[in-house]
XYZ file of N, CA and C in Angstrom:
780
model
N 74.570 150.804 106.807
C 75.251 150.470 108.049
C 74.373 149.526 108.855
N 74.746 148.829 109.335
C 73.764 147.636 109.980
C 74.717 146.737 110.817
N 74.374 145.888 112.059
C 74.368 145.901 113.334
C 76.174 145.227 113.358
N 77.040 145.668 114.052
C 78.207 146.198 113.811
C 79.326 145.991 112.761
N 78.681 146.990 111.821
C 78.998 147.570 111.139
C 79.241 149.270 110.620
N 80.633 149.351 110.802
C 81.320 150.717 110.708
C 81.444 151.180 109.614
N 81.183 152.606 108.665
C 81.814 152.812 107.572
C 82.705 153.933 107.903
N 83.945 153.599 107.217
C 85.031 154.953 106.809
C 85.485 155.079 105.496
N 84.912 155.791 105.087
C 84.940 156.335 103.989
C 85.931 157.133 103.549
N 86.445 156.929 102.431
C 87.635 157.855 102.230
C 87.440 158.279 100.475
N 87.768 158.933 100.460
C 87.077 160.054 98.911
C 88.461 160.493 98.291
N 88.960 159.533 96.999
C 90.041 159.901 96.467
C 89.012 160.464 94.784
N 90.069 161.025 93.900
C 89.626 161.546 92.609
C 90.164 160.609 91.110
N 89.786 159.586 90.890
C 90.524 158.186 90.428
C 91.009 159.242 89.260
N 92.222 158.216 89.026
C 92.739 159.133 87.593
C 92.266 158.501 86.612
N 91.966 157.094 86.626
C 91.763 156.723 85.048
C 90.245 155.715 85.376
N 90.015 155.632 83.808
C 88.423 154.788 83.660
C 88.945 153.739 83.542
N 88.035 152.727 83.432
C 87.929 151.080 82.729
C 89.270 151.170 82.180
N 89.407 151.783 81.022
C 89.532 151.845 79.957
C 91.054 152.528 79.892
N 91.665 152.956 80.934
C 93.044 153.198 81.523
C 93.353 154.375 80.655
N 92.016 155.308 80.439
C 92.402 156.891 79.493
C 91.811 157.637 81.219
N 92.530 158.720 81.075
C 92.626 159.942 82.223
C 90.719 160.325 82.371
N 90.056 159.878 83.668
C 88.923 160.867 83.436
C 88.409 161.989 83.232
N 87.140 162.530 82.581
C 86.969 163.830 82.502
C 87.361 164.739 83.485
N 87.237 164.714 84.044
C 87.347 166.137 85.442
C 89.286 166.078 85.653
N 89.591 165.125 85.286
C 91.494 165.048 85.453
C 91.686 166.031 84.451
N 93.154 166.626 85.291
C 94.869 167.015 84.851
C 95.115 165.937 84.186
N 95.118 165.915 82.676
C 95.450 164.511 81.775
C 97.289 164.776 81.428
N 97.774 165.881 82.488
C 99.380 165.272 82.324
C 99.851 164.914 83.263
N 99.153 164.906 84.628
C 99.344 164.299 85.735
C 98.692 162.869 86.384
N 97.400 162.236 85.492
C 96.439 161.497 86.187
C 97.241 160.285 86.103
N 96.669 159.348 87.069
C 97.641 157.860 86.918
C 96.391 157.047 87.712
N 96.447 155.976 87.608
C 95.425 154.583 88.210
C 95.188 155.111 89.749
N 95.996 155.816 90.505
C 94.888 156.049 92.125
C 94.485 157.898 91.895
N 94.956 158.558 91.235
C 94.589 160.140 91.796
C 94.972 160.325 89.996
N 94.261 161.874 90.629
C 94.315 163.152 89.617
C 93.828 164.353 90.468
N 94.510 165.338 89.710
C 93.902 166.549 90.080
C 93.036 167.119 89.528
N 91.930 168.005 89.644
C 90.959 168.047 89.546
C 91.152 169.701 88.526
N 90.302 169.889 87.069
C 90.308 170.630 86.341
C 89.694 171.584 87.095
N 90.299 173.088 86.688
C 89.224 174.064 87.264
C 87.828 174.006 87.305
N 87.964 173.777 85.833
C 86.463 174.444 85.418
C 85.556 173.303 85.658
N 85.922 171.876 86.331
C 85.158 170.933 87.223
C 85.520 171.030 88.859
N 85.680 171.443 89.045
C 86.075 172.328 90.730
C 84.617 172.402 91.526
N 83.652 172.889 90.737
C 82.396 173.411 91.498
C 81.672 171.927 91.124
N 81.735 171.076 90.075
C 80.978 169.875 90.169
C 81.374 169.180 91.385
N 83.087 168.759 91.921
C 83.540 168.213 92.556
C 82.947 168.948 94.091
N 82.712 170.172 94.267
C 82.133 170.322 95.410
C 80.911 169.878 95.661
N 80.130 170.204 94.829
C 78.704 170.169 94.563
C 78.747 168.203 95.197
N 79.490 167.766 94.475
C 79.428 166.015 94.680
C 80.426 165.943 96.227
N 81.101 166.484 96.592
C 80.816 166.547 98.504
C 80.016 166.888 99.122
N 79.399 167.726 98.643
C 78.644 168.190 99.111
C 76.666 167.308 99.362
N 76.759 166.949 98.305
C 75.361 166.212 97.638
C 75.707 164.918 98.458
N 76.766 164.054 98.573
C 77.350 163.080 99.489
C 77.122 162.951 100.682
N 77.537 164.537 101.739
C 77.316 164.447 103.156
C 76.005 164.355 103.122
N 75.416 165.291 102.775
C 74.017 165.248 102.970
C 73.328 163.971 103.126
N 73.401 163.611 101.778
C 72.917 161.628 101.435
C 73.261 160.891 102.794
N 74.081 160.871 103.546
C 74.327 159.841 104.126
C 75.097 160.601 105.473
N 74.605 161.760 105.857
C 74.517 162.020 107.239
C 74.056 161.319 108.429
N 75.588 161.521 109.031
C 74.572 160.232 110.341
C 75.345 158.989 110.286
N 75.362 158.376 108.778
C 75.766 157.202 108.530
C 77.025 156.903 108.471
N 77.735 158.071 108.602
C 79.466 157.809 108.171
C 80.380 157.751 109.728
N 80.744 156.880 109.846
C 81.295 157.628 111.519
C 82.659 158.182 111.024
N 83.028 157.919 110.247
C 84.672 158.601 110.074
C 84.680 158.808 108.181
N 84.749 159.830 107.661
C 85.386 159.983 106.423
C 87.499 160.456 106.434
N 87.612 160.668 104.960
C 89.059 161.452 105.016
C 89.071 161.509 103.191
N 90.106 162.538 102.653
C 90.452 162.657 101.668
C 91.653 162.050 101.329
N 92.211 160.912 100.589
C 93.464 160.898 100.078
C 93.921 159.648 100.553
N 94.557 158.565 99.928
C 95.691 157.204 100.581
C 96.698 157.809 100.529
N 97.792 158.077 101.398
C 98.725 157.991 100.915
C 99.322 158.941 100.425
N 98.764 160.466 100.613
C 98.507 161.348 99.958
C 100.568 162.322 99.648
N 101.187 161.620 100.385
C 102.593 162.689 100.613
C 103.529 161.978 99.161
N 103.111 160.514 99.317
C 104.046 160.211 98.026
C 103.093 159.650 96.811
N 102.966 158.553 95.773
C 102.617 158.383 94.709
C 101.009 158.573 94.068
N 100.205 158.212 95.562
C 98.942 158.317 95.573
C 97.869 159.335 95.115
N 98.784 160.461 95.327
C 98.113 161.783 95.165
C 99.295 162.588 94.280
N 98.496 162.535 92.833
C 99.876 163.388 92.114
C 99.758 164.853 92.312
N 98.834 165.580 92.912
C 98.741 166.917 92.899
C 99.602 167.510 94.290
N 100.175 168.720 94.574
C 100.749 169.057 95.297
C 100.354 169.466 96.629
N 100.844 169.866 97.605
C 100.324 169.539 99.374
C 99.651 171.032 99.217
N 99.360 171.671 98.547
C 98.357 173.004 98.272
C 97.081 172.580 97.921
N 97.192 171.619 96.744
C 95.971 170.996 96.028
C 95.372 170.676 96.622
N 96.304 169.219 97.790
C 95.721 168.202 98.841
C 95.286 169.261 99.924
N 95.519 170.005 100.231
C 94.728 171.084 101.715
C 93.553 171.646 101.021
N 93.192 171.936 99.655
C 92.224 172.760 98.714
C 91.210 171.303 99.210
N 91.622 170.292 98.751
C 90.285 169.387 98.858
C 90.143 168.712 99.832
N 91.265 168.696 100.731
C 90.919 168.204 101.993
C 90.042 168.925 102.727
N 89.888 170.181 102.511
C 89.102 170.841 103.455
C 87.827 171.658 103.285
N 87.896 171.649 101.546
C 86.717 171.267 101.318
C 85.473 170.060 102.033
N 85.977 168.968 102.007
C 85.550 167.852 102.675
C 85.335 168.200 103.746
N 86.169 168.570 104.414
C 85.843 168.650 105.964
C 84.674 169.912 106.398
N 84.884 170.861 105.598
C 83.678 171.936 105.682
C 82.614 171.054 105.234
N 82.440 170.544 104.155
C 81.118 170.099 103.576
C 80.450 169.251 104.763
N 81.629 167.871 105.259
C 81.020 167.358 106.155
C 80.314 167.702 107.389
N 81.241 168.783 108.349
C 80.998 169.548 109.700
C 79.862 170.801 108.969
N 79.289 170.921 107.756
C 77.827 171.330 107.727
C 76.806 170.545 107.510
N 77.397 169.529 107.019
C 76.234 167.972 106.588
C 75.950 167.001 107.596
N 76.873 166.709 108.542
C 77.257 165.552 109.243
C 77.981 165.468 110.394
N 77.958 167.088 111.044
C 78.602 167.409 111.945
C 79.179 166.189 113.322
N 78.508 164.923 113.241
C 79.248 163.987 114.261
C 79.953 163.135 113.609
N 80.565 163.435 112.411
C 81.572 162.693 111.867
C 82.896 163.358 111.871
N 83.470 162.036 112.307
C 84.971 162.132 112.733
C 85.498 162.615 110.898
N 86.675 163.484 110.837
C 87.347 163.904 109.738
C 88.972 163.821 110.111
N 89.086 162.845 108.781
C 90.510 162.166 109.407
C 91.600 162.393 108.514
N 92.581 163.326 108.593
C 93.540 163.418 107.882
C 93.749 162.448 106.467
N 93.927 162.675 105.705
C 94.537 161.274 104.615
C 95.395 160.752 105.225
N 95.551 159.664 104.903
C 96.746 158.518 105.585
C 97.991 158.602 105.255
N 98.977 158.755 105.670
C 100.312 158.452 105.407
C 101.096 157.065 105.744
N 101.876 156.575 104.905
C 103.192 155.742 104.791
C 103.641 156.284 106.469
N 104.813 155.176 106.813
C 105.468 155.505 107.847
C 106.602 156.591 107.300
N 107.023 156.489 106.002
C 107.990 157.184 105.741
C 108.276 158.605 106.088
N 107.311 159.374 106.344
C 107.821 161.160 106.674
C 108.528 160.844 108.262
N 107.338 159.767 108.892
C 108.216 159.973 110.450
C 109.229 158.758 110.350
N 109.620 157.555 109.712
C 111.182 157.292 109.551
C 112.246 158.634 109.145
N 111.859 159.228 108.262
C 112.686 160.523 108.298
C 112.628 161.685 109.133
N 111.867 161.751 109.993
C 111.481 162.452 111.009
C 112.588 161.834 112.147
N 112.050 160.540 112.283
C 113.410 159.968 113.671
C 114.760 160.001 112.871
N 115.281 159.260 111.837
C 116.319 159.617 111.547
C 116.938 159.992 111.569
N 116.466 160.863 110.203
C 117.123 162.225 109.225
C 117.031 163.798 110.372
N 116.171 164.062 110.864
C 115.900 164.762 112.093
C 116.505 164.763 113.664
N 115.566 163.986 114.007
C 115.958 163.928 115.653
C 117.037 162.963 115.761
N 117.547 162.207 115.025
C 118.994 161.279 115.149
C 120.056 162.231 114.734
N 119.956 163.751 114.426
C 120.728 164.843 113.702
C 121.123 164.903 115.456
N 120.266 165.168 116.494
C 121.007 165.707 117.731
C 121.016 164.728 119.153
N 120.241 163.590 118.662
C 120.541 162.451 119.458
C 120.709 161.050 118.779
N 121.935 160.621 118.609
C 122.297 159.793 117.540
C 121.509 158.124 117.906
N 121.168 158.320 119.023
C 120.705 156.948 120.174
C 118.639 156.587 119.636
N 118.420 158.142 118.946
C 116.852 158.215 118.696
C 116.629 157.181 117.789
N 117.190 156.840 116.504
C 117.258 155.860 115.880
C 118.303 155.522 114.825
N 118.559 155.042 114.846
C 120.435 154.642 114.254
C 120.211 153.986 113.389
N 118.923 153.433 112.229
C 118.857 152.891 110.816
C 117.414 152.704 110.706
N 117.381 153.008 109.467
C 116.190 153.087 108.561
C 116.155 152.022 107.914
N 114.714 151.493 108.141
C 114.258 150.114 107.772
C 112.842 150.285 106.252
N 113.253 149.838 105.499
C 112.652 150.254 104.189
C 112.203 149.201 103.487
N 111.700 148.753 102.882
C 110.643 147.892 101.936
C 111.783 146.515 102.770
N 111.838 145.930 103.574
C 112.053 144.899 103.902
C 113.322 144.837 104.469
N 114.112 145.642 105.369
C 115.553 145.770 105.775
C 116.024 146.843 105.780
N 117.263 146.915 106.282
C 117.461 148.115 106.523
C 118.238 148.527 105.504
N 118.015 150.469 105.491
C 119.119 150.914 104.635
C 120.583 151.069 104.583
N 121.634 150.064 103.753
C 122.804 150.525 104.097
C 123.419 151.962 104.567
N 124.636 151.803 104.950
C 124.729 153.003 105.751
C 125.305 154.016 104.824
N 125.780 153.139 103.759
C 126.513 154.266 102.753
C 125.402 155.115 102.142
N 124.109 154.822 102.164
C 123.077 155.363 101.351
C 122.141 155.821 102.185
N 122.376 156.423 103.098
C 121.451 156.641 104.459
C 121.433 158.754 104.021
N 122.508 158.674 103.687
C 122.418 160.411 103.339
C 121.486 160.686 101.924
N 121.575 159.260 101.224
C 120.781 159.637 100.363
C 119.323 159.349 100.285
N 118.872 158.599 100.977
C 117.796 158.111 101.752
C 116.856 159.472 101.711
N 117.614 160.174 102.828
C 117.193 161.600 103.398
C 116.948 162.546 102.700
N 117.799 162.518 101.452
C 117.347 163.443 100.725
C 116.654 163.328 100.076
N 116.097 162.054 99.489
C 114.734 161.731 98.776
C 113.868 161.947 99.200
N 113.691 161.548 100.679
C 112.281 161.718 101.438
C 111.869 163.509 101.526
N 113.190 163.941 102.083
C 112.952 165.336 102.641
C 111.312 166.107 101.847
N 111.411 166.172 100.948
C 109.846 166.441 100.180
C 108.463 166.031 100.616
N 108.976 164.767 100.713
C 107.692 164.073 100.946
C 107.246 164.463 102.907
N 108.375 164.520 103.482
C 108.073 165.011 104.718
C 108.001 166.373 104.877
N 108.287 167.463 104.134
C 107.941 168.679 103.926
C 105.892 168.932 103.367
N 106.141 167.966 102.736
C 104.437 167.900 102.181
C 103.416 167.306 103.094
N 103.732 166.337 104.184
C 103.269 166.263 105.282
C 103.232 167.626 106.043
N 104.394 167.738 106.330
C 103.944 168.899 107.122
C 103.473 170.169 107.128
N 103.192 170.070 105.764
C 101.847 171.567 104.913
C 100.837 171.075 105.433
N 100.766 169.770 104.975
C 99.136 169.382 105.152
C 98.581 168.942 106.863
N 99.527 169.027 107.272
C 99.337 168.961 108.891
C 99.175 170.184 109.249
N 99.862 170.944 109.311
C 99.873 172.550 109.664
C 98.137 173.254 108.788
N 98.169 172.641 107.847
C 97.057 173.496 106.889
C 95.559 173.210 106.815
N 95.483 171.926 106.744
C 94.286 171.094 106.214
C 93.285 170.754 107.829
N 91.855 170.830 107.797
C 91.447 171.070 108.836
C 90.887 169.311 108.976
N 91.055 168.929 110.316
C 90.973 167.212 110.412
C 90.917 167.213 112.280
N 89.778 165.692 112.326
C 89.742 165.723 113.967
C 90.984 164.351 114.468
N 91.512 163.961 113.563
C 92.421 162.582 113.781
C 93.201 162.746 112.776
N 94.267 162.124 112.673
C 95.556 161.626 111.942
C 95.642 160.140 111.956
N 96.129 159.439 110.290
C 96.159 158.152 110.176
C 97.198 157.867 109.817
N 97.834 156.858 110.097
C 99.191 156.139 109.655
C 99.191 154.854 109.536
N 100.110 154.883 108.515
C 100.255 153.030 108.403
C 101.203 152.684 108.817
N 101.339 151.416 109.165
C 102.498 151.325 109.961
C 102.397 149.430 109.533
N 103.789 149.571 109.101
C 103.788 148.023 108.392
C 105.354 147.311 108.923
N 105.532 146.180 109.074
C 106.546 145.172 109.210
C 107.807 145.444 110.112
N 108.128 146.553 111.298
C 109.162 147.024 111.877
C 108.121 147.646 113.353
N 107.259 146.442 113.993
C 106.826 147.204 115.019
C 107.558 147.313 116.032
N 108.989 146.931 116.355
C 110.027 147.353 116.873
C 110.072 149.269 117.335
N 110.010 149.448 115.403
C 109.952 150.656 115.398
C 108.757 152.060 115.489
N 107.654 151.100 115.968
C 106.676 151.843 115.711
C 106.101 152.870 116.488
N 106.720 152.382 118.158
C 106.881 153.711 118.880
C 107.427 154.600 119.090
N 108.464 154.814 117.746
C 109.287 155.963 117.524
C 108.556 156.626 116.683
N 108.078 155.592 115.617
C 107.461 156.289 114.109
C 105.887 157.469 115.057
N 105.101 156.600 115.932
C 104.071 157.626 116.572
C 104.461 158.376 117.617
N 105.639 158.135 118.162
C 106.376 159.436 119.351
C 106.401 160.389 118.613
N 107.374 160.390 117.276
C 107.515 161.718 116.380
C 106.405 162.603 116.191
N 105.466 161.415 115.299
C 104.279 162.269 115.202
C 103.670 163.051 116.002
N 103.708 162.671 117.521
C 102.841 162.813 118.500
C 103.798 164.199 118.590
N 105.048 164.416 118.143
C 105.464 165.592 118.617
C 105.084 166.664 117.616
N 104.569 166.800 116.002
C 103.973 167.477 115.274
C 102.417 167.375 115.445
N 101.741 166.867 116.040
C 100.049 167.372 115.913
C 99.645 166.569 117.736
N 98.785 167.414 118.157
C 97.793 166.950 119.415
C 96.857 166.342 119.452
N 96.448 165.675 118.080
C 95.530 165.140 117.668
C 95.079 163.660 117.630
N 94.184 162.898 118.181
C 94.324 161.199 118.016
C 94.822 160.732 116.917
N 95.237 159.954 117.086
C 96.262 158.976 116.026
C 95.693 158.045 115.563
N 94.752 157.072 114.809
C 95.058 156.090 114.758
C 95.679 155.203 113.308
N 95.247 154.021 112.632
C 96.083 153.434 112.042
C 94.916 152.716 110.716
N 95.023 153.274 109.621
C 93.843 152.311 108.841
C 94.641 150.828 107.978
N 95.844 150.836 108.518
C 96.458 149.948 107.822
C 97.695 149.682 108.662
N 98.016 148.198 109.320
C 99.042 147.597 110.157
C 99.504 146.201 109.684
N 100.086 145.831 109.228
C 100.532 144.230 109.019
C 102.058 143.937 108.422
N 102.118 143.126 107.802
C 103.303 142.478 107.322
C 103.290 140.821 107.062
N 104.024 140.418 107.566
C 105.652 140.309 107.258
C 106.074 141.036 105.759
N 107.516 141.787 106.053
C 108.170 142.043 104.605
C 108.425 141.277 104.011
N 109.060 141.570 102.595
C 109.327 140.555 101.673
C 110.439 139.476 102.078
N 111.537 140.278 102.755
C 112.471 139.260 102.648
C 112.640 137.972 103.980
N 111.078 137.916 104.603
C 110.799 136.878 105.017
C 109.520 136.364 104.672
N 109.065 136.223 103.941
C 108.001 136.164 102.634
C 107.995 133.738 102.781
N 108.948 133.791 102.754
C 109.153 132.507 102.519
C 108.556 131.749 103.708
N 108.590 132.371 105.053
C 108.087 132.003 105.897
C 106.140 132.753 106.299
N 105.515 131.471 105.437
C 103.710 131.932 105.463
C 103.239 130.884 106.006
N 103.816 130.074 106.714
C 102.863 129.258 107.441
C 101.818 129.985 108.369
N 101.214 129.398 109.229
C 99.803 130.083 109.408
C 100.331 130.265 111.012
N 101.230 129.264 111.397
C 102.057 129.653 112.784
C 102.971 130.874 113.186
N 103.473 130.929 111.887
C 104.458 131.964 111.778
C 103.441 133.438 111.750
N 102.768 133.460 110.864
C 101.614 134.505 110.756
C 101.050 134.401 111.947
N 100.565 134.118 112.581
C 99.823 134.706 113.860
C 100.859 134.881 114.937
N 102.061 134.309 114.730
C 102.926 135.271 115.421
C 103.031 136.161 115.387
N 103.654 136.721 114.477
C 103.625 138.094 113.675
C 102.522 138.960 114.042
N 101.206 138.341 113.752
C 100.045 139.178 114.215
C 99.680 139.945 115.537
N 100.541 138.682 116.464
C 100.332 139.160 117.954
C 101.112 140.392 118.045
N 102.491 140.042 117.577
C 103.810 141.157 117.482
C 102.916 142.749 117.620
N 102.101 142.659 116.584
C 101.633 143.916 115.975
C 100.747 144.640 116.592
N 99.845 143.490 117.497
C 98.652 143.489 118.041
C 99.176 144.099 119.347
N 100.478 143.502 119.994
C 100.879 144.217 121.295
C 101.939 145.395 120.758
N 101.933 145.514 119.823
C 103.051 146.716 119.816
C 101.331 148.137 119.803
N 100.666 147.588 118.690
C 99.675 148.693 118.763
C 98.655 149.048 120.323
N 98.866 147.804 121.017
C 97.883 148.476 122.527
C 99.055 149.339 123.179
N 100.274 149.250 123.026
C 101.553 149.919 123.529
C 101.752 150.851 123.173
N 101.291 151.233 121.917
C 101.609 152.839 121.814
C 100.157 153.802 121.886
N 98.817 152.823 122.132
C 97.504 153.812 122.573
C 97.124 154.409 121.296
N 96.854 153.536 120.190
C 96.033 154.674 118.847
C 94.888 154.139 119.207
N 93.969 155.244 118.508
C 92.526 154.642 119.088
C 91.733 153.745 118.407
N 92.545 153.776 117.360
C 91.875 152.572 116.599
C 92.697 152.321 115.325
N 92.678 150.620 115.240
C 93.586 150.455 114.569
C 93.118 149.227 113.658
N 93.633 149.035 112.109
C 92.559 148.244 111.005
C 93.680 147.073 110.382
N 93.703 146.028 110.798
C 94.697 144.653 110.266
C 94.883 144.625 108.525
N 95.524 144.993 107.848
C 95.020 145.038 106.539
C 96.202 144.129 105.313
N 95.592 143.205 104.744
C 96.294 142.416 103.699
C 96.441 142.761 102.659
N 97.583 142.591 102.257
C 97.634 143.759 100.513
C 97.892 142.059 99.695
N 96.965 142.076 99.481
C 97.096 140.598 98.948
C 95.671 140.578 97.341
N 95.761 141.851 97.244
C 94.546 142.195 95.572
C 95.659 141.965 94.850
N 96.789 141.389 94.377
C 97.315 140.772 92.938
C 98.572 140.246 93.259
N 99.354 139.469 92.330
C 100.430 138.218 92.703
C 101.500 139.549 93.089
N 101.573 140.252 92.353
C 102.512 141.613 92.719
C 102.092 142.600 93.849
N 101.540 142.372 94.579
C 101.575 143.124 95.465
C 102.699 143.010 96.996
N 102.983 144.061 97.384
C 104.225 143.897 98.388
C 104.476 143.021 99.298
N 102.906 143.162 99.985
C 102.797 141.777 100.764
C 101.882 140.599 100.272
N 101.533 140.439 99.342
C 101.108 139.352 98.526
C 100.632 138.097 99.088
N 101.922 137.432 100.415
C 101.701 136.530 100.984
C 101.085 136.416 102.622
N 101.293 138.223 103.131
C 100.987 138.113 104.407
C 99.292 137.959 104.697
N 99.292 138.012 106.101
C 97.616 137.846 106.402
C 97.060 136.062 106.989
N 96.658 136.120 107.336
C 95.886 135.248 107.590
C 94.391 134.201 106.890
N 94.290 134.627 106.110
C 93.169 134.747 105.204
C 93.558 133.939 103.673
N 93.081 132.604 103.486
C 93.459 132.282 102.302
C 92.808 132.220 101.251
N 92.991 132.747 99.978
C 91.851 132.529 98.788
C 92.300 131.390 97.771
N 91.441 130.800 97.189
C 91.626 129.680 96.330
C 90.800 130.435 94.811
N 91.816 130.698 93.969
C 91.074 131.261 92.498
C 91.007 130.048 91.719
N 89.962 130.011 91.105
C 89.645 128.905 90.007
C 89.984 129.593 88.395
N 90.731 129.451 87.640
C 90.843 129.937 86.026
C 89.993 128.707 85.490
């Protein structure tokens, strides 16, 4: 760490090697390229290595967390698993490193789009009247089915909110900052806890075509005043721009030139 410079650290269990075979310590019928769950009978190594971690670098961490993403693809093990090692972590740390912040795993906006929705639009139809999803909104004919896909994934949030011990909550919050003081009102109505954001940006795909560098720092401001408007305490600009396939591929500000 050196002169301002922050680390947040976040401690996932990779599912696969180099070599795209399941690692040792993986569930080899569950592991995939970001997570695995962790074999019993490597359970006590995996502590032992939180443990051996805080220690190492007490002091130095201002914020750790367990998990990206942890309610849908990121984490194949179930919201029991994810509270088993989330809080492992958080014990290991608050005996290793007791002034480090411990921050929920991050979630998608998706549990609280289904939260305003599928939920609180059940008894006030005015709370939010369409769900906006990988780049637009969801037709209306498919809005019941929407809901029922998610329902899980917002049930598994809310184990791991209720269960898992954490001094902050993180969310991402991408391309609909229109909607984004609904997506953290909700939240704010399941936990008392600071909020903030390790991942904010856009544009979606289906204005993708528009990357000029004018258009982008529009956009940027958009985001920049929607986030001092809803008060998270801290919040991280982030480009998903690591391969030609990635969602936002083109957003950001930031241009790279690859040589083959």
């Amino acid at each position: 760490e050196g002169a301002n410079t922050s680390i947040f650290l976040r401690i996932t269990p990779w599912g696969l090697d180099e070599f795209g075979n399941p690692n040792w310590y993986c569930n080899t019928t569950t592991a995939h390229e970001w997570s695995c769950v962790i074999l019993p009978e490597y359970e006590d190594e995996f502590r032992t290595y939180l443990d051996e971690l805080t220690k190492r670098y007490a002091g130095k961490m201002p914020k750790i967390q367990f998990g990206n993403e942890w309610t849908g693809s990121h984490f194949v093990g179930d919201e029991y698993e994810y509270v088993k090692y989330a809080n492992w972590l958080y014990n290991f740390t608050k005996n290793n490193s007791p002034d480090t912040i411990v921050v929920l795993g991050s979630i998608t906006s998706n549990p609280m789009v289904y939260m305003t929705h599928c939920i609180l639009n059940e008894t006030n139809p005015n709370y939010l009247d369409h769900i906006y999803f990988k780049g637009g909104n969801i037709p209306e004919e498919n809005l019941t089915q929407w809901c029922d896909g998610f329902e899980p994934s917002f049930a598994k949030f809310q184990y791991g909110l209720e269960n898992a011990k954490y001094d902050m909550v993180d969310i991402h919050l991408y391309d609909d900052p229109e909607n984004w003081d609904e997506y953290v009102g909700a939240l704010r109505m399941l936990t008392d806890k600071p909020i903030l954001s390790t991942e904010f940006g856009g544009p979606s795909p289906h204005i993708l075509e528009r990357t000029n560098e004018t258009y982008q720092a529009e956009e940027l401001r958009k985001y920049i005043n929607k986030i001092i408007e809803i008060e998270l305490v801290e919040a991280h600009f982030f480009q998903l721009v690591e391969s030609p396939g990635a969602y936002h591929s083109k957003s950001g500000l930031t241009k790279v030139t690859q040589t083959v």
